[in-house]
mmCIF file of C-alpha atoms and ligand atoms in Angstrom:
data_model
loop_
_atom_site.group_PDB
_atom_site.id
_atom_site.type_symbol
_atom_site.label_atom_id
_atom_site.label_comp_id
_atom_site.label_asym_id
_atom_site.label_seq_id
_atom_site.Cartn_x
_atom_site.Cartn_y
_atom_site.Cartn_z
ATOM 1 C CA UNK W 1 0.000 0.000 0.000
ATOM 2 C CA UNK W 2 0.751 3.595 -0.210
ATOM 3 C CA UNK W 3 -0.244 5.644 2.428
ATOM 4 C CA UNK W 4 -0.339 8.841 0.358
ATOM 5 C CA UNK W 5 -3.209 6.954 -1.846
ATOM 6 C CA UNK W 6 -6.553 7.808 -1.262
ATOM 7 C CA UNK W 7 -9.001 5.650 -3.417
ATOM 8 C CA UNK W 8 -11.941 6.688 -5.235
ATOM 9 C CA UNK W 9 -15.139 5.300 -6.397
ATOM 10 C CA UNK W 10 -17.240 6.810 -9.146
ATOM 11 C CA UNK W 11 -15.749 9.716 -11.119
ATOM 12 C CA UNK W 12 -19.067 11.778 -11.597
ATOM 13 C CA UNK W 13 -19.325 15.426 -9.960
ATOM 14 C CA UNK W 14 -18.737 14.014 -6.232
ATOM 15 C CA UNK W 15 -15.647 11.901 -7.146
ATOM 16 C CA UNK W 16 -13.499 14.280 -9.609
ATOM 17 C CA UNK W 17 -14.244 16.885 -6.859
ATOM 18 C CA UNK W 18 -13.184 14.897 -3.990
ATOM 19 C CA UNK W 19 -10.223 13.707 -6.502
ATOM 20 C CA UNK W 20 -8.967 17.836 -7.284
ATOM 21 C CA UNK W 21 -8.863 18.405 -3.153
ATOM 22 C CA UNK W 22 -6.985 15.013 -2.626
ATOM 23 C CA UNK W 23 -3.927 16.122 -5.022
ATOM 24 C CA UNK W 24 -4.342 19.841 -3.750
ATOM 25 C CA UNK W 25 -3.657 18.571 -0.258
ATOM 26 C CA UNK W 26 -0.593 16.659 -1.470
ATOM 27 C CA UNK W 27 -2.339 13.271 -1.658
ATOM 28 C CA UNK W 28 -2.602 10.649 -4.413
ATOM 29 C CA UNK W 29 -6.239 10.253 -5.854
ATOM 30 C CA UNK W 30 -7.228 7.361 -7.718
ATOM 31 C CA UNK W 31 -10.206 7.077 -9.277
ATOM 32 C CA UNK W 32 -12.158 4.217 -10.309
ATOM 33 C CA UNK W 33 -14.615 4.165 -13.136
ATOM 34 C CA UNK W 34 -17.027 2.072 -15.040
ATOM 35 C CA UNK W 35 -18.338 4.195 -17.364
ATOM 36 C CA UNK W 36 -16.985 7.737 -18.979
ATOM 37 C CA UNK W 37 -16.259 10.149 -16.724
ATOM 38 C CA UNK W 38 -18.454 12.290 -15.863
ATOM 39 C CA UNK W 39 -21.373 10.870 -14.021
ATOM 40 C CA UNK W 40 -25.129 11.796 -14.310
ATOM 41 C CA UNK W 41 -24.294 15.087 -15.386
ATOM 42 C CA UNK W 42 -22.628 14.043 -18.843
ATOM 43 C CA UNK W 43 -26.257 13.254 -20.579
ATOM 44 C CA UNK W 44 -27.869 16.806 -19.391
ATOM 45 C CA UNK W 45 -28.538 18.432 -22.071
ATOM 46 C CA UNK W 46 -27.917 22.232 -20.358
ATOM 47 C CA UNK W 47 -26.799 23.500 -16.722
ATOM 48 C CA UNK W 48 -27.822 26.491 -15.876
ATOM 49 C CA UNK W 49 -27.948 26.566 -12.226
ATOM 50 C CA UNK W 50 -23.686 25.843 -11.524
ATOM 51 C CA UNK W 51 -22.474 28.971 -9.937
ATOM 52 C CA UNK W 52 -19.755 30.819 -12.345
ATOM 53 C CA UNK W 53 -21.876 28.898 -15.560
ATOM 54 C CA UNK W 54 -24.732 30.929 -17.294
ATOM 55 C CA UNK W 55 -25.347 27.991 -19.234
ATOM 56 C CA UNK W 56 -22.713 24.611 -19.382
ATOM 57 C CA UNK W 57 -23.751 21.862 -21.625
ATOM 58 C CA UNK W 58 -23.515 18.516 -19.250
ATOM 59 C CA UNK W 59 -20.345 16.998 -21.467
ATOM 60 C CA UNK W 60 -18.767 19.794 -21.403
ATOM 61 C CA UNK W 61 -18.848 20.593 -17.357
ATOM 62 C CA UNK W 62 -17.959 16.766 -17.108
ATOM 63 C CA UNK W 63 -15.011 16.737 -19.278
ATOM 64 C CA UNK W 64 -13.570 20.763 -17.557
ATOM 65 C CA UNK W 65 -13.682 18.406 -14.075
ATOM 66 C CA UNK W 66 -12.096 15.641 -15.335
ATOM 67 C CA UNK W 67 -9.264 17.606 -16.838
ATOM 68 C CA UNK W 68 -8.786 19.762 -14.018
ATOM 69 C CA UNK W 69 -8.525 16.170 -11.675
ATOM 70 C CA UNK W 70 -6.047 14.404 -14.187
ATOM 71 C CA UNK W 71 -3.807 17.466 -14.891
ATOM 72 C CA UNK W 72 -3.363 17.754 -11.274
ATOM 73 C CA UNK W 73 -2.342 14.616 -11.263
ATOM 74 C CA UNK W 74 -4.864 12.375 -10.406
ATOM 75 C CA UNK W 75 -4.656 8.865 -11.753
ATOM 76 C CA UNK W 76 -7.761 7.508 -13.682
ATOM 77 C CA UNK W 77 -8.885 4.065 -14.104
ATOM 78 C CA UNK W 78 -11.153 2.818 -16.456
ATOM 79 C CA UNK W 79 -12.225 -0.126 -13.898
ATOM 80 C CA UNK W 80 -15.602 -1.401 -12.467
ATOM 81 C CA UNK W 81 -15.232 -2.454 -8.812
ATOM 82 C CA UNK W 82 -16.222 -5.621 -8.316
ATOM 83 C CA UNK W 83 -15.477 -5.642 -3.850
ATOM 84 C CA UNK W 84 -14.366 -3.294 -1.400
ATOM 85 C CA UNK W 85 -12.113 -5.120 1.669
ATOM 86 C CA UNK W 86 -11.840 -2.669 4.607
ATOM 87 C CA UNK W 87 -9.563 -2.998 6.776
ATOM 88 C CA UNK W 88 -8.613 -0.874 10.178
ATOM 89 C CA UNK W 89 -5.861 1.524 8.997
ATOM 90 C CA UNK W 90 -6.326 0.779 5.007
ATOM 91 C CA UNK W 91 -9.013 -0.409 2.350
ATOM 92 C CA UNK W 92 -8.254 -2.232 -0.726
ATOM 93 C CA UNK W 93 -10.730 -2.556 -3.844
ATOM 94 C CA UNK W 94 -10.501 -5.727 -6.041
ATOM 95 C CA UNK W 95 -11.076 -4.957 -10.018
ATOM 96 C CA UNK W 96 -10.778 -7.214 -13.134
ATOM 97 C CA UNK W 97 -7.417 -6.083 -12.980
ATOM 98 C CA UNK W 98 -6.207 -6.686 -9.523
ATOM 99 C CA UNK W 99 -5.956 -4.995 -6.237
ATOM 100 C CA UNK W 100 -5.143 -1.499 -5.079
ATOM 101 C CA UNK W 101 -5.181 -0.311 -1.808
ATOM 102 C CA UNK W 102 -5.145 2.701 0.040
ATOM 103 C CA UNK W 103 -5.502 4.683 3.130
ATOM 104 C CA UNK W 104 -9.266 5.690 2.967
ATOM 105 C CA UNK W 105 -11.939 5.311 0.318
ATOM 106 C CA UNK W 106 -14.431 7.991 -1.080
ATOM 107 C CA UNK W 107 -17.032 6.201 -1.947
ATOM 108 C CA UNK W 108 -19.088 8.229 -5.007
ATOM 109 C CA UNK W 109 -20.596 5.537 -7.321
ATOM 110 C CA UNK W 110 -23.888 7.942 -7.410
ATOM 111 C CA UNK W 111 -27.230 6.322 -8.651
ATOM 112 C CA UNK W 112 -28.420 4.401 -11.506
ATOM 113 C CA UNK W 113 -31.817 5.060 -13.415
ATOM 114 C CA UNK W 114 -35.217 3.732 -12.154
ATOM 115 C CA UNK W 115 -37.553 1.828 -14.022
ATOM 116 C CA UNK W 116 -41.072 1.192 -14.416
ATOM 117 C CA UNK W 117 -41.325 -2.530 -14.343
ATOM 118 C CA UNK W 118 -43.370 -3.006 -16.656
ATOM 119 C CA UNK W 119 -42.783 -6.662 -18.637
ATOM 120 C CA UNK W 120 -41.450 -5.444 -22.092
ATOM 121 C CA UNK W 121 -39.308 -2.251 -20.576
ATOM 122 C CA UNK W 122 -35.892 -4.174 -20.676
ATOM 123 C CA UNK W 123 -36.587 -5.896 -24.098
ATOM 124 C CA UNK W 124 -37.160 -2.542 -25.628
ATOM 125 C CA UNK W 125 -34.333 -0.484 -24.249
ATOM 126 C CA UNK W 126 -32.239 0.950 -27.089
ATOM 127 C CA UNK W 127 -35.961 -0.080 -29.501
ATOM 128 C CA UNK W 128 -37.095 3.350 -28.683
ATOM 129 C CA UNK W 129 -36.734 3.227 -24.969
ATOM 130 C CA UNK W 130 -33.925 5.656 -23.727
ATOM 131 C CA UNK W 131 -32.729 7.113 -20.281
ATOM 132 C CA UNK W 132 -30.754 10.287 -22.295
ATOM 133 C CA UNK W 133 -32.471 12.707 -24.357
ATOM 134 C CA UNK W 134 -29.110 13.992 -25.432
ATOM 135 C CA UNK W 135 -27.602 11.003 -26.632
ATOM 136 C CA UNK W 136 -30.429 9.384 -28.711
ATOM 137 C CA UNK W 137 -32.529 12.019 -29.183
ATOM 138 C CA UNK W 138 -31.625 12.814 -32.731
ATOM 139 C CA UNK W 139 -33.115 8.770 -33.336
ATOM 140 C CA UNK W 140 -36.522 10.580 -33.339
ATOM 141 C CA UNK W 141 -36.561 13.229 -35.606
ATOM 142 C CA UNK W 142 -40.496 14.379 -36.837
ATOM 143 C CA UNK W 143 -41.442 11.664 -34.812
ATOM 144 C CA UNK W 144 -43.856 11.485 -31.520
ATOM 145 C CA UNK W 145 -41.919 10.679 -27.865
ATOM 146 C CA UNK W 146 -43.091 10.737 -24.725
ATOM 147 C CA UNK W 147 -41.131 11.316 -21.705
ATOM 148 C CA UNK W 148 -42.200 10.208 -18.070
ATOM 149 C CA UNK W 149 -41.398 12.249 -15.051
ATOM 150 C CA UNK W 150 -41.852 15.480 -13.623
ATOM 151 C CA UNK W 151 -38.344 16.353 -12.447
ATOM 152 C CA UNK W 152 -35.710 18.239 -13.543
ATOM 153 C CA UNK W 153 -34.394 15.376 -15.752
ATOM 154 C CA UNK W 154 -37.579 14.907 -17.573
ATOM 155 C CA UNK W 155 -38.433 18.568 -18.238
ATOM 156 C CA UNK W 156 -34.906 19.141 -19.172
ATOM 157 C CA UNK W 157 -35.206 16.004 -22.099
ATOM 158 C CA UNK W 158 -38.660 17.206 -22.922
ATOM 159 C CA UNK W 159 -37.299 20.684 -24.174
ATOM 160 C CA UNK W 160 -34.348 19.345 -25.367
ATOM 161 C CA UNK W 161 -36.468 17.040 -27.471
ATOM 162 C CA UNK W 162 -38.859 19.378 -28.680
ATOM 163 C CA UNK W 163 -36.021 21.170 -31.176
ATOM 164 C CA UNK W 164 -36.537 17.268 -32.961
ATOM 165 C CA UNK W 165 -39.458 15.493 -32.485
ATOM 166 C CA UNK W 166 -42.622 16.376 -34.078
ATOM 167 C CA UNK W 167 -44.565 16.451 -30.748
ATOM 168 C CA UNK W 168 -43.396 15.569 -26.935
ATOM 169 C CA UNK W 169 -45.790 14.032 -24.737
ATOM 170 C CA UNK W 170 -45.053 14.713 -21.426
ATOM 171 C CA UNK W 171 -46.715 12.038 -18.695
ATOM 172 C CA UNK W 172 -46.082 12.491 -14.951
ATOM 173 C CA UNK W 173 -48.029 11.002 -12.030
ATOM 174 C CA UNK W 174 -48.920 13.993 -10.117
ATOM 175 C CA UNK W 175 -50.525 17.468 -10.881
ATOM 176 C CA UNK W 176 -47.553 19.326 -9.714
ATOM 177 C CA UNK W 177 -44.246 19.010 -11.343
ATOM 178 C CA UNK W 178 -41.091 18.446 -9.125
ATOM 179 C CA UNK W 179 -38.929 20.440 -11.293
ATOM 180 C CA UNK W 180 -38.171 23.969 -10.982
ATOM 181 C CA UNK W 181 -39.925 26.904 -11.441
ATOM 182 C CA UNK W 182 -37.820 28.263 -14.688
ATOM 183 C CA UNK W 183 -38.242 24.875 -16.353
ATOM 184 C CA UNK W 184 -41.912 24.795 -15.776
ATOM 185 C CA UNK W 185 -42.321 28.114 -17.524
ATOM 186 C CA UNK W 186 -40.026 27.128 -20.704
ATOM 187 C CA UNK W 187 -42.014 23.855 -21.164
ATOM 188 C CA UNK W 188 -45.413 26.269 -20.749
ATOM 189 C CA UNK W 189 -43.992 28.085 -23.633
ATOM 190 C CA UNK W 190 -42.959 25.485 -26.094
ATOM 191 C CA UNK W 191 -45.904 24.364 -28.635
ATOM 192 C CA UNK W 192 -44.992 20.784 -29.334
ATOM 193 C CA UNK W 193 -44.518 19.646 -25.414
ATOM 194 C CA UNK W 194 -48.047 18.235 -24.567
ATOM 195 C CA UNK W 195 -48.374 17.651 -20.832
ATOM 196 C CA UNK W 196 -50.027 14.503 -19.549
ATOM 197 C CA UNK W 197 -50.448 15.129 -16.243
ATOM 198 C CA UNK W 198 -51.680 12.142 -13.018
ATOM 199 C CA UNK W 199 -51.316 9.666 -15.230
ATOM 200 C CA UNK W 200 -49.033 6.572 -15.226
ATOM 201 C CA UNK W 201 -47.563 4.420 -18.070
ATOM 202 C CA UNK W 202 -49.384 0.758 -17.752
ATOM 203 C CA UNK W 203 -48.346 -1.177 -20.450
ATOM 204 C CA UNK W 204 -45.942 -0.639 -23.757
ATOM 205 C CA UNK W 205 -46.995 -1.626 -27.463
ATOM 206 C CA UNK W 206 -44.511 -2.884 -29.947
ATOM 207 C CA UNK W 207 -44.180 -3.465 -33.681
ATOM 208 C CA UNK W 208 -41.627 -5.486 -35.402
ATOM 209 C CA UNK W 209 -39.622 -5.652 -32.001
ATOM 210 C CA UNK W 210 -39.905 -1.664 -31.588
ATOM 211 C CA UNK W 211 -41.818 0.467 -29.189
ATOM 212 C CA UNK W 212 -44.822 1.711 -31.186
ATOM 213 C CA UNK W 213 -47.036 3.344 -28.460
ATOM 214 C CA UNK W 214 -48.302 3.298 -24.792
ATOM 215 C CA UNK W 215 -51.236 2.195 -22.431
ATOM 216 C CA UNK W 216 -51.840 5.389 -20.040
ATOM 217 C CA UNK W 217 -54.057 5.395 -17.122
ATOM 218 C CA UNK W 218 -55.508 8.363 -15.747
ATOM 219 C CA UNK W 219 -54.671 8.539 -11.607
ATOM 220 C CA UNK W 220 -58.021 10.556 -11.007
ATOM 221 C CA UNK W 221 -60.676 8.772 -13.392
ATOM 222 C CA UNK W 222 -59.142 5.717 -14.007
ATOM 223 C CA UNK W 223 -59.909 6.055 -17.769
ATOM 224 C CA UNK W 224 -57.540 3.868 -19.819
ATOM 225 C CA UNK W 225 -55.723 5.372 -23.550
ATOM 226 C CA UNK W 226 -53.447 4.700 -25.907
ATOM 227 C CA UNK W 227 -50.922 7.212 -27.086
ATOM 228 C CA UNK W 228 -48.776 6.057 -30.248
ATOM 229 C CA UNK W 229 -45.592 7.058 -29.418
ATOM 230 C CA UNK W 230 -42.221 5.471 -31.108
ATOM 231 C CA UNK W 231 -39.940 6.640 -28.215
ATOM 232 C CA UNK W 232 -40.538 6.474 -24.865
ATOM 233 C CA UNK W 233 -37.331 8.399 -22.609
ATOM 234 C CA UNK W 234 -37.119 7.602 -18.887
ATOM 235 C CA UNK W 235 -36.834 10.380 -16.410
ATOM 236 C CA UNK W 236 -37.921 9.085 -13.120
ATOM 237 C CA UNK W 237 -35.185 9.353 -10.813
ATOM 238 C CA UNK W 238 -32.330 6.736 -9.806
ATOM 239 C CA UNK W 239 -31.748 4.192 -7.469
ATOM 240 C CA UNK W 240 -28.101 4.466 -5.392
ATOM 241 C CA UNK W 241 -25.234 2.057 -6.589
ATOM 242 C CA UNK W 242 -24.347 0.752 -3.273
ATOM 243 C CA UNK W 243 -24.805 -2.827 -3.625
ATOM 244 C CA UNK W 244 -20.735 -2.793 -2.897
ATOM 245 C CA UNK W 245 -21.122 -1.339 0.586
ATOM 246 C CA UNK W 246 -23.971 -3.623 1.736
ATOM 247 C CA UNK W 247 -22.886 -5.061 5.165
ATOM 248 C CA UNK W 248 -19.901 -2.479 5.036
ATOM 249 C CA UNK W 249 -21.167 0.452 5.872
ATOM 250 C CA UNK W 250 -24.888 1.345 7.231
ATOM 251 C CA UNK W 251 -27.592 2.129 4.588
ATOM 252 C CA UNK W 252 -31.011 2.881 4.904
ATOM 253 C CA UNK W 253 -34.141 0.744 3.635
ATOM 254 C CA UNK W 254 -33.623 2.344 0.597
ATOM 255 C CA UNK W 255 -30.032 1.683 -0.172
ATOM 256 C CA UNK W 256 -28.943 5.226 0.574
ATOM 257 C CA UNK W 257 -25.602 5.326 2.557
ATOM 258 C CA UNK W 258 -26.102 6.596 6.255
ATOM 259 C CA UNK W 259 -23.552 9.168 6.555
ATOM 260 C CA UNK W 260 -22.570 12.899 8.251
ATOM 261 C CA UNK W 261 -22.619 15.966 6.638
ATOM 262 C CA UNK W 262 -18.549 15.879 7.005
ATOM 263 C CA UNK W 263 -19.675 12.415 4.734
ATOM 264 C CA UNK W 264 -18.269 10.131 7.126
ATOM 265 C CA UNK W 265 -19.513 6.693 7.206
ATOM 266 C CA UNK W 266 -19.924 4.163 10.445
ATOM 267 C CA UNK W 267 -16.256 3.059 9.114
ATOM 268 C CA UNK W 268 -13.232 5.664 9.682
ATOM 269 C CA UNK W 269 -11.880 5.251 6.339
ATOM 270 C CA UNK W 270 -14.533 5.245 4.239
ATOM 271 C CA UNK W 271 -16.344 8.669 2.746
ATOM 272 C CA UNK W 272 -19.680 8.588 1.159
ATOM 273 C CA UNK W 273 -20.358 11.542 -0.949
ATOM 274 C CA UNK W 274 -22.810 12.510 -3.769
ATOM 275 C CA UNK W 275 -26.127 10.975 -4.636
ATOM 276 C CA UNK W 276 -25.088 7.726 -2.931
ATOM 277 C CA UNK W 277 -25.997 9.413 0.825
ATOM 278 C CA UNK W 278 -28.788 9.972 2.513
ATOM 279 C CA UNK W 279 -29.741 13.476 1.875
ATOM 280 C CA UNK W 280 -32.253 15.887 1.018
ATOM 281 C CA UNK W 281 -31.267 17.302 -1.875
ATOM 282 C CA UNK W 282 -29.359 15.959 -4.689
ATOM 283 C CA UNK W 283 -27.871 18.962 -6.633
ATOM 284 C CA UNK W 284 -24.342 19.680 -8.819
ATOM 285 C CA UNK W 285 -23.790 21.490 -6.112
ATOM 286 C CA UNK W 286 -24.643 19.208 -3.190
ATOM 287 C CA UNK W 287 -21.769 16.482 -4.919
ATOM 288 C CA UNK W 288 -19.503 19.148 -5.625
ATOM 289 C CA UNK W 289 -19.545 19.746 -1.823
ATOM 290 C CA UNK W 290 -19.869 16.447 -0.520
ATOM 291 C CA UNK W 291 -16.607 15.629 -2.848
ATOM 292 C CA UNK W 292 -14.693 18.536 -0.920
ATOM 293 C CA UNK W 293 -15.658 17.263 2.628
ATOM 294 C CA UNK W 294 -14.857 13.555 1.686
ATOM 295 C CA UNK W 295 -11.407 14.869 0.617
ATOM 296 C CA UNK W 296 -10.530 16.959 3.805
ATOM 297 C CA UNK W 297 -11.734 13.917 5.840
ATOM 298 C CA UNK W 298 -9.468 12.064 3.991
ATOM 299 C CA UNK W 299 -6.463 13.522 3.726
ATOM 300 C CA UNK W 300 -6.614 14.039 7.304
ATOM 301 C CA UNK W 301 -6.244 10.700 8.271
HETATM 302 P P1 LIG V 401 -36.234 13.333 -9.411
HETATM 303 O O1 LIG V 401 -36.100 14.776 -9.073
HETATM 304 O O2 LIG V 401 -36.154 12.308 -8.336
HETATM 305 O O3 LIG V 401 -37.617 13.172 -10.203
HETATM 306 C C1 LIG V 401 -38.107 11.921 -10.571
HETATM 307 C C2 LIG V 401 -39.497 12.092 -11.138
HETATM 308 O O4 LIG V 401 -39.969 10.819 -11.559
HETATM 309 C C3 LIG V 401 -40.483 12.645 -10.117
HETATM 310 O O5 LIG V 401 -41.319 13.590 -10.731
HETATM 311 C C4 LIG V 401 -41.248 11.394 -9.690
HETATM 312 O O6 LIG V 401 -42.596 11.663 -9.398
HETATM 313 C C5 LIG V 401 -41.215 10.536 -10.923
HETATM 314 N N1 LIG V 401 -41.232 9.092 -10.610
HETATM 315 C C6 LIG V 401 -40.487 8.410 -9.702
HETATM 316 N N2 LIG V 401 -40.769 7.097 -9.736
HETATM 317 C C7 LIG V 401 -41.724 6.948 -10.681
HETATM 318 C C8 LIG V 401 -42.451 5.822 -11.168
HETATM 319 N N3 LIG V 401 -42.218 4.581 -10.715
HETATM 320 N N4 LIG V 401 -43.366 6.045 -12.134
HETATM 321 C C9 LIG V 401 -43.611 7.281 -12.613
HETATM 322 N N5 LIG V 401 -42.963 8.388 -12.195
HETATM 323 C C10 LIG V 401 -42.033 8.221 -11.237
HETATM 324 O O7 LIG V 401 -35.136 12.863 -10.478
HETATM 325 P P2 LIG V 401 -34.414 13.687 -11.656
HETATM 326 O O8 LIG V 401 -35.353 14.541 -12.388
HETATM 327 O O9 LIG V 401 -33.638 12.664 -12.420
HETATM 328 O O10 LIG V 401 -33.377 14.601 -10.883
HETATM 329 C C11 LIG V 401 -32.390 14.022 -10.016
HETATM 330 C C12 LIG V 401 -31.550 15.156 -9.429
HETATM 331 O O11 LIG V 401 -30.737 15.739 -10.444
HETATM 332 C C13 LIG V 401 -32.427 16.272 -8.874
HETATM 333 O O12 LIG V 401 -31.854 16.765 -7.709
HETATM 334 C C14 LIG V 401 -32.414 17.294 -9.970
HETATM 335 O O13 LIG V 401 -32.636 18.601 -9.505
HETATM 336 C C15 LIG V 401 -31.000 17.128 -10.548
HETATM 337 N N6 LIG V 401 -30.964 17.556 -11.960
HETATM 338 C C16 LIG V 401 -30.630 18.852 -12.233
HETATM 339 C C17 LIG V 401 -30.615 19.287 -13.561
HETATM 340 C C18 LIG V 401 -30.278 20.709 -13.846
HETATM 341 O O14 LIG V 401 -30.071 21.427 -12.903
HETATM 342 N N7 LIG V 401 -30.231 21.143 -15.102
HETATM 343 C C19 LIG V 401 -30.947 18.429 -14.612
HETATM 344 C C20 LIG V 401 -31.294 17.129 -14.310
HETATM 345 C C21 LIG V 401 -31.317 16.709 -12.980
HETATM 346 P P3 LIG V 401 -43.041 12.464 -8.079
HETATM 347 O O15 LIG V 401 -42.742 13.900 -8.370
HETATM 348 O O16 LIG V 401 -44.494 12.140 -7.971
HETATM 349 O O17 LIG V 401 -42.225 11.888 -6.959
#
C-alpha cells in the first residue's frame, strides 16, 4: 500500500471533486470508473444553475472536471469495482485487474436510473426506450416521444427534445411538477410539449420488435388510452449504486448510505459523498460539496 493513496469510487461530480482536493492537499487520488467520466451530469442536455456557468452543456462541465482532476495529477482508471475489503488503517478494492489499496476510500458511485417494471421495458431499451435525451434524441426526428417524469431530468429532455421530435408528450403522475420553477415556464412556452399530467404508463406496445405506443391510465378517473408514441425516454429518478457497501457500511431501507454531513460513514476510512448518501437534496452542487468534505476527511487521516 501507499499511504499517500486515497481511493476513489465513481468519477461523476462528487468523485473528480473529492479527486482535485486530494492532489491539492498533497495526496494521491485514484479514481475508479465504469463508465466515462463524468457521471449523471454528462447526458444533461444544459446546466444552468452551476455557480460561475450561465449555461454549461452537461459533457462539457464533465469533461472541464475531469481535466482539471487528471492534470493535477490524479490517476484515472477505467475499472468497475467488483469488492471493497476494509480494513482498520487501510481499504483495498478488487477490479478485473487486480488490487489497489489505500488509506481511505471515497465512496461516489452515485445512482443508476429507475424503471417502471413493466414486462417489455428491458426488451425494448435501445428499440425506442432511452434514459438520455441527449444522446439518442436525434433517433426521433419528426417523430412522436413521450417522456415520463416530472423532475428536472424529464423537463430538461422534454425541451431538449422538442427542437426534434414532431410532438413531446409529457406524462407524470402527479398534478404538480417536481422540477423547478424556470423549467416549468419554458415547457409552458414550447408548442410541441403536450403535458399529460396524473397519469401513469401501464403497459408498452410494440411493432416489429420496436416500441410503437403506450397504455396510459388516468390517476383521477381511471380512464384507460393509448398514445402512439415510437420513443418512450425515462426520467424518473435513480436508485443508489451501493450494492458494494452492503454489510460495510450502514444504509437505509432504501439503499442510501447513512452518513454525516462531514460524509463520514460508520467506518473511519470510508467517505460517502454525492447521490449515494442519505440526503435531502441531490444537486451539482450538493456532490460538488460532498466531494470537498470527503477529501478533507481524507487527507486528514
Ligand atoms: P427526481 O427529481 O427524483 O424526479 C423523478 C421524477 O420521476 C419525479 O417527478 C417522480 O414523481 C417521478 N417518478 C419516480 N418514480 C416513478 C415511477 N415509478 N413512475 C412514474 N414516475 C415516477 O429525479 P431527476 O429529475 O432525475 O433529478 C435528479 C436530481 O438531479 C435532482 O436533484 C435534480 O434537480 C438534478 N438535476 C438537475 C438538472 C439541472 O439542474 N439542469 C438536470 C437534471 C437533474 P413524483 O414527483 O411524484 O415523486
Amino acid at each position: 500500500m501507499n499511504e499517500r493513496d486515497i481511493l476513489i469510487v465513481g468519477a461523476g461530480t462528487a468523485g473528480l471533486t473529492a479527486a482535485i482536493y486530494v492532489q491539492r492537499a498533497g495526496r494521491h487520488a485514484v479514481l475508479f470508473e465504469k463508465s466515462a467520466p463524468g457521471g449523471q451530469i454528462v447526458t444533461a442536455n444544459e446546466i444552468q444553475n452551476y455557480p460561475g456557468f450561465v449555461s454549461v452543456n452537461g459533457a462539457d462541465f464533465a469533461y472541464r472536471l475531469y481535466d482539471q482532476a487528471v492534470r493535477l495529477g490524479a490517476e484515472f482508471l477505467s475499472e468497475e469495482v467488483l469488492e471493497i475489503i476494509p480494513a482498520d488503517h487501510s481499504v483495498t478494492v478488487r477490479t478485473a485487474a487486480g488490487t489497489r489499496t489505500g488509506r481511505a476510500l471515497i465512496y461516489a458511485a452515485g445512482a443508476s436510473h429507475r424503471r417502471l417494471g413493466l414486462p417489455e421495458e428491458e426488451k425494448l431499451i435501445g428499440k425506442g426506450i432511452s434514459f438520455c435525451a441527449n444522446c439518442d434524441g436525434a433517433f426521433f426526428r419528426d417523430k412522436r416521444v413521450a417522456v415520463n417524469g416530472g423532475g428536472n431530468t424529464a423537463l430538461d429532455d422534454a425541451v431538449y427534445l422538442s427542437r426534434m421530435a414532431s410532438e413531446v408528450y409529457l406524462i407524470h403522475r402527479r398534478k404538480e411538477y417536481r422540477a423547478e420553477e424556470a423549467l416549468q415556464k419554458q415547457i409552458a412556452e414550447i408548442g410541441n410539449i403536450h403535458p399529460i399530467l396524473d397519469t401513469v404508463i401501464t403497459g408498452l406496445k410494440e411493432n416489429d420488435g420496436h416500441l410503437s405506443g403506450l397504455r396510459l391510465q388516468n390517476k383521477d378517473s381511471g380512464e384507460e388510452t393509448e398514445l402512439a408514441a415510437e420513443g418512450l425516454f425515462l426520467a424518473i429518478g435513480m436508485k443508489p449504486e451501493t450494492g458494494l457497501l452492503k454489510g460495510i457500511v450502514k444504509l437505509d431501507d432504501a439503499g442510501y448510505i447513512i452518513a454525516s454531513e462531514d460524509t463520514r460513514t460508520d467506518v473511519p476510512n470510508i467517505f460517502a459523498a454525492g447521490d449515494v448518501r442519505k440526503k435531502q437534496v441531490r444537486q451539482l452542487t450538493t456532490a460538488a460539496a460532498d466531494g470537498t468534505a470527503a477529501a478533507i476527511q481524507a487527507v486528514s487521516l
